């Protein structure tokens, strides 16, 4: 999918989830940041995504959320 459309942010989000399931949290954070940089904005869904639970207390995850999440 990434080869077909490297600008699709959801691809990078899903790769981040895959990396978490592979127990590679640093790689997961890199993929999530790429998703955010490409315009990923589904933060409400992220709040409910239990796959992200291992990252929620990590400083890098908090920093990314602070930087990219826009509060109304």
PDB file of N, CA and C in Angstrom:
ATOM      1  N   UNK A   1       0.829  -1.198   0.000  1.00  0.00           N
ATOM      2  CA  UNK A   1       0.000   0.000   0.000  1.00  0.00           C
ATOM      3  C   UNK A   1       0.865   1.250   0.000  1.00  0.00           C
ATOM      4  N   UNK A   2       1.964   1.211   0.767  1.00  0.00           N
ATOM      5  CA  UNK A   2       2.838   2.393   0.831  1.00  0.00           C
ATOM      6  C   UNK A   2       3.463   2.668  -0.527  1.00  0.00           C
ATOM      7  N   UNK A   3       3.753   1.627  -1.297  1.00  0.00           N
ATOM      8  CA  UNK A   3       4.334   1.823  -2.619  1.00  0.00           C
ATOM      9  C   UNK A   3       3.339   2.459  -3.585  1.00  0.00           C
ATOM     10  N   UNK A   4       2.056   2.155  -3.418  1.00  0.00           N
ATOM     11  CA  UNK A   4       1.027   2.732  -4.293  1.00  0.00           C
ATOM     12  C   UNK A   4       0.747   4.186  -3.962  1.00  0.00           C
ATOM     13  N   UNK A   5       0.748   4.524  -2.667  1.00  0.00           N
ATOM     14  CA  UNK A   5       0.451   5.903  -2.271  1.00  0.00           C
ATOM     15  C   UNK A   5       1.177   6.233  -0.968  1.00  0.00           C
ATOM     16  N   UNK A   6       2.399   6.671  -1.098  1.00  0.00           N
ATOM     17  CA  UNK A   6       3.241   6.960   0.062  1.00  0.00           C
ATOM     18  C   UNK A   6       2.784   8.190   0.834  1.00  0.00           C
ATOM     19  N   UNK A   7       1.757   8.867   0.347  1.00  0.00           N
ATOM     20  CA  UNK A   7       1.282  10.060   1.050  1.00  0.00           C
ATOM     21  C   UNK A   7       0.018   9.798   1.856  1.00  0.00           C
ATOM     22  N   UNK A   8      -0.456   8.566   1.886  1.00  0.00           N
ATOM     23  CA  UNK A   8      -1.674   8.223   2.630  1.00  0.00           C
ATOM     24  C   UNK A   8      -1.325   8.018   4.103  1.00  0.00           C
ATOM     25  N   UNK A   9      -1.790   8.926   4.943  1.00  0.00           N
ATOM     26  CA  UNK A   9      -1.415   8.912   6.356  1.00  0.00           C
ATOM     27  C   UNK A   9      -1.881   7.658   7.096  1.00  0.00           C
ATOM     28  N   UNK A  10      -3.020   7.092   6.706  1.00  0.00           N
ATOM     29  CA  UNK A  10      -3.549   5.915   7.394  1.00  0.00           C
ATOM     30  C   UNK A  10      -2.618   4.700   7.246  1.00  0.00           C
ATOM     31  N   UNK A  11      -1.899   4.644   6.141  1.00  0.00           N
ATOM     32  CA  UNK A  11      -0.935   3.560   5.950  1.00  0.00           C
ATOM     33  C   UNK A  11       0.108   3.592   7.057  1.00  0.00           C
ATOM     34  N   UNK A  12       0.623   4.759   7.356  1.00  0.00           N
ATOM     35  CA  UNK A  12       1.671   4.895   8.371  1.00  0.00           C
ATOM     36  C   UNK A  12       1.113   4.647   9.772  1.00  0.00           C
ATOM     37  N   UNK A  13      -0.122   5.071   9.997  1.00  0.00           N
ATOM     38  CA  UNK A  13      -0.760   4.770  11.285  1.00  0.00           C
ATOM     39  C   UNK A  13      -0.849   3.258  11.472  1.00  0.00           C
ATOM     40  N   UNK A  14      -1.331   2.567  10.453  1.00  0.00           N
ATOM     41  CA  UNK A  14      -1.464   1.110  10.542  1.00  0.00           C
ATOM     42  C   UNK A  14      -0.103   0.424  10.683  1.00  0.00           C
ATOM     43  N   UNK A  15       0.918   0.950  10.020  1.00  0.00           N
ATOM     44  CA  UNK A  15       2.264   0.408  10.197  1.00  0.00           C
ATOM     45  C   UNK A  15       2.739   0.605  11.639  1.00  0.00           C
ATOM     46  N   UNK A  16       2.367   1.725  12.225  1.00  0.00           N
ATOM     47  CA  UNK A  16       2.697   1.950  13.632  1.00  0.00           C
ATOM     48  C   UNK A  16       2.072   0.896  14.528  1.00  0.00           C
ATOM     49  N   UNK A  17       0.831   0.552  14.260  1.00  0.00           N
ATOM     50  CA  UNK A  17       0.155  -0.480  15.046  1.00  0.00           C
ATOM     51  C   UNK A  17       0.844  -1.832  14.849  1.00  0.00           C
ATOM     52  N   UNK A  18       1.220  -2.126  13.621  1.00  0.00           N
ATOM     53  CA  UNK A  18       1.935  -3.381  13.345  1.00  0.00           C
ATOM     54  C   UNK A  18       3.240  -3.412  14.142  1.00  0.00           C
ATOM     55  N   UNK A  19       3.979  -2.319  14.132  1.00  0.00           N
ATOM     56  CA  UNK A  19       5.250  -2.274  14.867  1.00  0.00           C
ATOM     57  C   UNK A  19       5.028  -2.457  16.371  1.00  0.00           C
ATOM     58  N   UNK A  20       3.943  -1.915  16.889  1.00  0.00           N
ATOM     59  CA  UNK A  20       3.637  -2.130  18.311  1.00  0.00           C
ATOM     60  C   UNK A  20       3.375  -3.603  18.588  1.00  0.00           C
ATOM     61  N   UNK A  21       2.629  -4.232  17.729  1.00  0.00           N
ATOM     62  CA  UNK A  21       2.328  -5.663  17.904  1.00  0.00           C
ATOM     63  C   UNK A  21       3.585  -6.514  17.778  1.00  0.00           C
ATOM     64  N   UNK A  22       4.572  -5.994  17.052  1.00  0.00           N
ATOM     65  CA  UNK A  22       5.857  -6.679  16.924  1.00  0.00           C
ATOM     66  C   UNK A  22       6.795  -6.334  18.086  1.00  0.00           C
ATOM     67  N   UNK A  23       6.281  -5.579  19.046  1.00  0.00           N
ATOM     68  CA  UNK A  23       7.071  -5.152  20.216  1.00  0.00           C
ATOM     69  C   UNK A  23       8.236  -4.250  19.814  1.00  0.00           C
ATOM     70  N   UNK A  24       7.967  -3.332  18.873  1.00  0.00           N
ATOM     71  CA  UNK A  24       8.954  -2.362  18.408  1.00  0.00           C
ATOM     72  C   UNK A  24       8.408  -0.945  18.622  1.00  0.00           C
ATOM     73  N   UNK A  25       8.330  -0.506  19.876  1.00  0.00           N
ATOM     74  CA  UNK A  25       7.689   0.785  20.157  1.00  0.00           C
ATOM     75  C   UNK A  25       8.382   1.988  19.522  1.00  0.00           C
ATOM     76  N   UNK A  26       9.693   1.982  19.418  1.00  0.00           N
ATOM     77  CA  UNK A  26      10.379   3.121  18.794  1.00  0.00           C
ATOM     78  C   UNK A  26      10.023   3.229  17.316  1.00  0.00           C
ATOM     79  N   UNK A  27       9.960   2.098  16.635  1.00  0.00           N
ATOM     80  CA  UNK A  27       9.543   2.096  15.229  1.00  0.00           C
ATOM     81  C   UNK A  27       8.082   2.521  15.107  1.00  0.00           C
ATOM     82  N   UNK A  28       7.264   2.101  16.037  1.00  0.00           N
ATOM     83  CA  UNK A  28       5.851   2.501  16.036  1.00  0.00           C
ATOM     84  C   UNK A  28       5.725   4.008  16.139  1.00  0.00           C
ATOM     85  N   UNK A  29       6.501   4.599  17.018  1.00  0.00           N
ATOM     86  CA  UNK A  29       6.452   6.058  17.177  1.00  0.00           C
ATOM     87  C   UNK A  29       6.892   6.771  15.901  1.00  0.00           C
ATOM     88  N   UNK A  30       7.881   6.231  15.216  1.00  0.00           N
ATOM     89  CA  UNK A  30       8.326   6.831  13.952  1.00  0.00           C
ATOM     90  C   UNK A  30       7.218   6.778  12.908  1.00  0.00           C
ATOM     91  N   UNK A  31       6.523   5.647  12.841  1.00  0.00           N
ATOM     92  CA  UNK A  31       5.441   5.507  11.874  1.00  0.00           C
ATOM     93  C   UNK A  31       4.271   6.434  12.211  1.00  0.00           C
ATOM     94  N   UNK A  32       3.958   6.544  13.498  1.00  0.00           N
ATOM     95  CA  UNK A  32       2.881   7.449  13.906  1.00  0.00           C
ATOM     96  C   UNK A  32       3.239   8.894  13.577  1.00  0.00           C
ATOM     97  N   UNK A  33       4.472   9.271  13.826  1.00  0.00           N
ATOM     98  CA  UNK A  33       4.876  10.638  13.490  1.00  0.00           C
ATOM     99  C   UNK A  33       4.764  10.886  11.992  1.00  0.00           C
ATOM    100  N   UNK A  34       5.149   9.904  11.183  1.00  0.00           N
ATOM    101  CA  UNK A  34       5.000  10.042   9.731  1.00  0.00           C
ATOM    102  C   UNK A  34       3.529  10.231   9.369  1.00  0.00           C
ATOM    103  N   UNK A  35       2.647   9.480  10.018  1.00  0.00           N
ATOM    104  CA  UNK A  35       1.210   9.627   9.762  1.00  0.00           C
ATOM    105  C   UNK A  35       0.748  11.041  10.106  1.00  0.00           C
ATOM    106  N   UNK A  36       1.189  11.548  11.244  1.00  0.00           N
ATOM    107  CA  UNK A  36       0.793  12.900  11.652  1.00  0.00           C
ATOM    108  C   UNK A  36       1.318  13.947  10.674  1.00  0.00           C
ATOM    109  N   UNK A  37       2.549  13.776  10.236  1.00  0.00           N
ATOM    110  CA  UNK A  37       3.148  14.730   9.302  1.00  0.00           C
ATOM    111  C   UNK A  37       2.418  14.748   7.967  1.00  0.00           C
ATOM    112  N   UNK A  38       1.800  13.619   7.627  1.00  0.00           N
ATOM    113  CA  UNK A  38       1.041  13.534   6.375  1.00  0.00           C
ATOM    114  C   UNK A  38      -0.417  13.938   6.552  1.00  0.00           C
ATOM    115  N   UNK A  39      -0.780  14.386   7.748  1.00  0.00           N
ATOM    116  CA  UNK A  39      -2.117  14.918   7.940  1.00  0.00           C
ATOM    117  C   UNK A  39      -3.102  14.027   8.660  1.00  0.00           C
ATOM    118  N   UNK A  40      -2.641  12.931   9.253  1.00  0.00           N
ATOM    119  CA  UNK A  40      -3.552  12.070  10.018  1.00  0.00           C
ATOM    120  C   UNK A  40      -4.241  12.900  11.101  1.00  0.00           C
ATOM    121  N   UNK A  41      -5.576  12.806  11.170  1.00  0.00           N
ATOM    122  CA  UNK A  41      -6.324  13.628  12.112  1.00  0.00           C
ATOM    123  C   UNK A  41      -7.402  12.846  12.864  1.00  0.00           C
ATOM    124  N   UNK A  42      -7.315  11.543  12.908  1.00  0.00           N
ATOM    125  CA  UNK A  42      -8.338  10.719  13.545  1.00  0.00           C
ATOM    126  C   UNK A  42      -8.025  10.497  15.028  1.00  0.00           C
ATOM    127  N   UNK A  43      -7.831  11.586  15.740  1.00  0.00           N
ATOM    128  CA  UNK A  43      -7.412  11.489  17.134  1.00  0.00           C
ATOM    129  C   UNK A  43      -8.508  10.925  18.038  1.00  0.00           C
ATOM    130  N   UNK A  44      -9.758  11.165  17.695  1.00  0.00           N
ATOM    131  CA  UNK A  44     -10.848  10.583  18.491  1.00  0.00           C
ATOM    132  C   UNK A  44     -10.805   9.058  18.422  1.00  0.00           C
ATOM    133  N   UNK A  45     -10.508   8.528  17.231  1.00  0.00           N
ATOM    134  CA  UNK A  45     -10.382   7.074  17.089  1.00  0.00           C
ATOM    135  C   UNK A  45      -9.150   6.569  17.831  1.00  0.00           C
ATOM    136  N   UNK A  46      -8.083   7.346  17.805  1.00  0.00           N
ATOM    137  CA  UNK A  46      -6.865   6.956  18.534  1.00  0.00           C
ATOM    138  C   UNK A  46      -7.136   6.834  20.027  1.00  0.00           C
ATOM    139  N   UNK A  47      -7.970   7.722  20.542  1.00  0.00           N
ATOM    140  CA  UNK A  47      -8.291   7.681  21.971  1.00  0.00           C
ATOM    141  C   UNK A  47      -8.911   6.349  22.376  1.00  0.00           C
ATOM    142  N   UNK A  48      -9.591   5.701  21.438  1.00  0.00           N
ATOM    143  CA  UNK A  48     -10.284   4.441  21.719  1.00  0.00           C
ATOM    144  C   UNK A  48      -9.484   3.212  21.292  1.00  0.00           C
ATOM    145  N   UNK A  49      -8.378   3.432  20.606  1.00  0.00           N
ATOM    146  CA  UNK A  49      -7.591   2.328  20.055  1.00  0.00           C
ATOM    147  C   UNK A  49      -6.706   1.727  21.155  1.00  0.00           C
ATOM    148  N   UNK A  50      -7.104   0.564  21.643  1.00  0.00           N
ATOM    149  CA  UNK A  50      -6.365  -0.079  22.732  1.00  0.00           C
ATOM    150  C   UNK A  50      -4.988  -0.573  22.296  1.00  0.00           C
ATOM    151  N   UNK A  51      -4.764  -0.689  20.991  1.00  0.00           N
ATOM    152  CA  UNK A  51      -3.433  -1.067  20.516  1.00  0.00           C
ATOM    153  C   UNK A  51      -2.379  -0.049  20.920  1.00  0.00           C
ATOM    154  N   UNK A  52      -2.803   1.192  21.136  1.00  0.00           N
ATOM    155  CA  UNK A  52      -1.860   2.254  21.495  1.00  0.00           C
ATOM    156  C   UNK A  52      -1.569   2.326  22.990  1.00  0.00           C
ATOM    157  N   UNK A  53      -2.252   1.536  23.788  1.00  0.00           N
ATOM    158  CA  UNK A  53      -2.074   1.601  25.244  1.00  0.00           C
ATOM    159  C   UNK A  53      -0.620   1.492  25.702  1.00  0.00           C
ATOM    160  N   UNK A  54       0.208   0.638  25.085  1.00  0.00           N
ATOM    161  CA  UNK A  54       1.602   0.558  25.532  1.00  0.00           C
ATOM    162  C   UNK A  54       2.397   1.851  25.349  1.00  0.00           C
ATOM    163  N   UNK A  55       1.918   2.745  24.485  1.00  0.00           N
ATOM    164  CA  UNK A  55       2.638   3.994  24.219  1.00  0.00           C
ATOM    165  C   UNK A  55       2.129   5.182  25.022  1.00  0.00           C
ATOM    166  N   UNK A  56       0.942   5.116  25.524  1.00  0.00           N
ATOM    167  CA  UNK A  56       0.286   6.302  26.080  1.00  0.00           C
ATOM    168  C   UNK A  56       1.063   7.022  27.176  1.00  0.00           C
ATOM    169  N   UNK A  57       1.843   6.308  27.970  1.00  0.00           N
ATOM    170  CA  UNK A  57       2.603   6.939  29.044  1.00  0.00           C
ATOM    171  C   UNK A  57       4.019   7.325  28.628  1.00  0.00           C
ATOM    172  N   UNK A  58       4.395   7.023  27.416  1.00  0.00           N
ATOM    173  CA  UNK A  58       5.754   7.342  26.971  1.00  0.00           C
ATOM    174  C   UNK A  58       5.875   8.824  26.625  1.00  0.00           C
ATOM    175  N   UNK A  59       6.958   9.450  27.073  1.00  0.00           N
ATOM    176  CA  UNK A  59       7.145  10.888  26.809  1.00  0.00           C
ATOM    177  C   UNK A  59       7.093  11.248  25.327  1.00  0.00           C
ATOM    178  N   UNK A  60       7.680  10.431  24.456  1.00  0.00           N
ATOM    179  CA  UNK A  60       7.677  10.734  23.024  1.00  0.00           C
ATOM    180  C   UNK A  60       6.255  10.718  22.465  1.00  0.00           C
ATOM    181  N   UNK A  61       5.438   9.778  22.893  1.00  0.00           N
ATOM    182  CA  UNK A  61       4.049   9.719  22.437  1.00  0.00           C
ATOM    183  C   UNK A  61       3.298  10.966  22.898  1.00  0.00           C
ATOM    184  N   UNK A  62       3.484  11.341  24.145  1.00  0.00           N
ATOM    185  CA  UNK A  62       2.820  12.535  24.679  1.00  0.00           C
ATOM    186  C   UNK A  62       3.256  13.785  23.925  1.00  0.00           C
ATOM    187  N   UNK A  63       4.532  13.850  23.598  1.00  0.00           N
ATOM    188  CA  UNK A  63       5.050  15.002  22.859  1.00  0.00           C
ATOM    189  C   UNK A  63       4.435  15.063  21.459  1.00  0.00           C
ATOM    190  N   UNK A  64       4.345  13.913  20.791  1.00  0.00           N
ATOM    191  CA  UNK A  64       3.728  13.879  19.456  1.00  0.00           C
ATOM    192  C   UNK A  64       2.271  14.297  19.514  1.00  0.00           C
ATOM    193  N   UNK A  65       1.559  13.796  20.491  1.00  0.00           N
ATOM    194  CA  UNK A  65       0.147  14.158  20.622  1.00  0.00           C
ATOM    195  C   UNK A  65      -0.004  15.651  20.889  1.00  0.00           C
ATOM    196  N   UNK A  66       0.844  16.181  21.711  1.00  0.00           N
ATOM    197  CA  UNK A  66       0.797  17.606  22.021  1.00  0.00           C
ATOM    198  C   UNK A  66       1.087  18.449  20.776  1.00  0.00           C
ATOM    199  N   UNK A  67       2.022  17.999  19.980  1.00  0.00           N
ATOM    200  CA  UNK A  67       2.422  18.771  18.803  1.00  0.00           C
ATOM    201  C   UNK A  67       1.399  18.707  17.676  1.00  0.00           C
ATOM    202  N   UNK A  68       0.822  17.526  17.442  1.00  0.00           N
ATOM    203  CA  UNK A  68      -0.017  17.344  16.250  1.00  0.00           C
ATOM    204  C   UNK A  68      -1.508  17.392  16.501  1.00  0.00           C
ATOM    205  N   UNK A  69      -1.929  17.133  17.707  1.00  0.00           N
ATOM    206  CA  UNK A  69      -3.372  17.123  17.991  1.00  0.00           C
ATOM    207  C   UNK A  69      -3.855  18.554  18.198  1.00  0.00           C
ATOM    208  N   UNK A  70      -4.842  18.913  17.437  1.00  0.00           N
ATOM    209  CA  UNK A  70      -5.415  20.255  17.542  1.00  0.00           C
ATOM    210  C   UNK A  70      -6.672  20.185  18.381  1.00  0.00           C
ATOM    211  N   UNK A  71      -6.703  20.927  19.434  1.00  0.00           N
ATOM    212  CA  UNK A  71      -7.884  20.965  20.296  1.00  0.00           C
ATOM    213  C   UNK A  71      -8.853  22.026  19.767  1.00  0.00           C
ATOM    214  N   UNK A  72     -10.158  21.723  19.788  1.00  0.00           N
ATOM    215  CA  UNK A  72     -11.137  22.727  19.306  1.00  0.00           C
ATOM    216  C   UNK A  72     -11.209  23.926  20.228  1.00  0.00           C
TER     217      UNK A  72
END
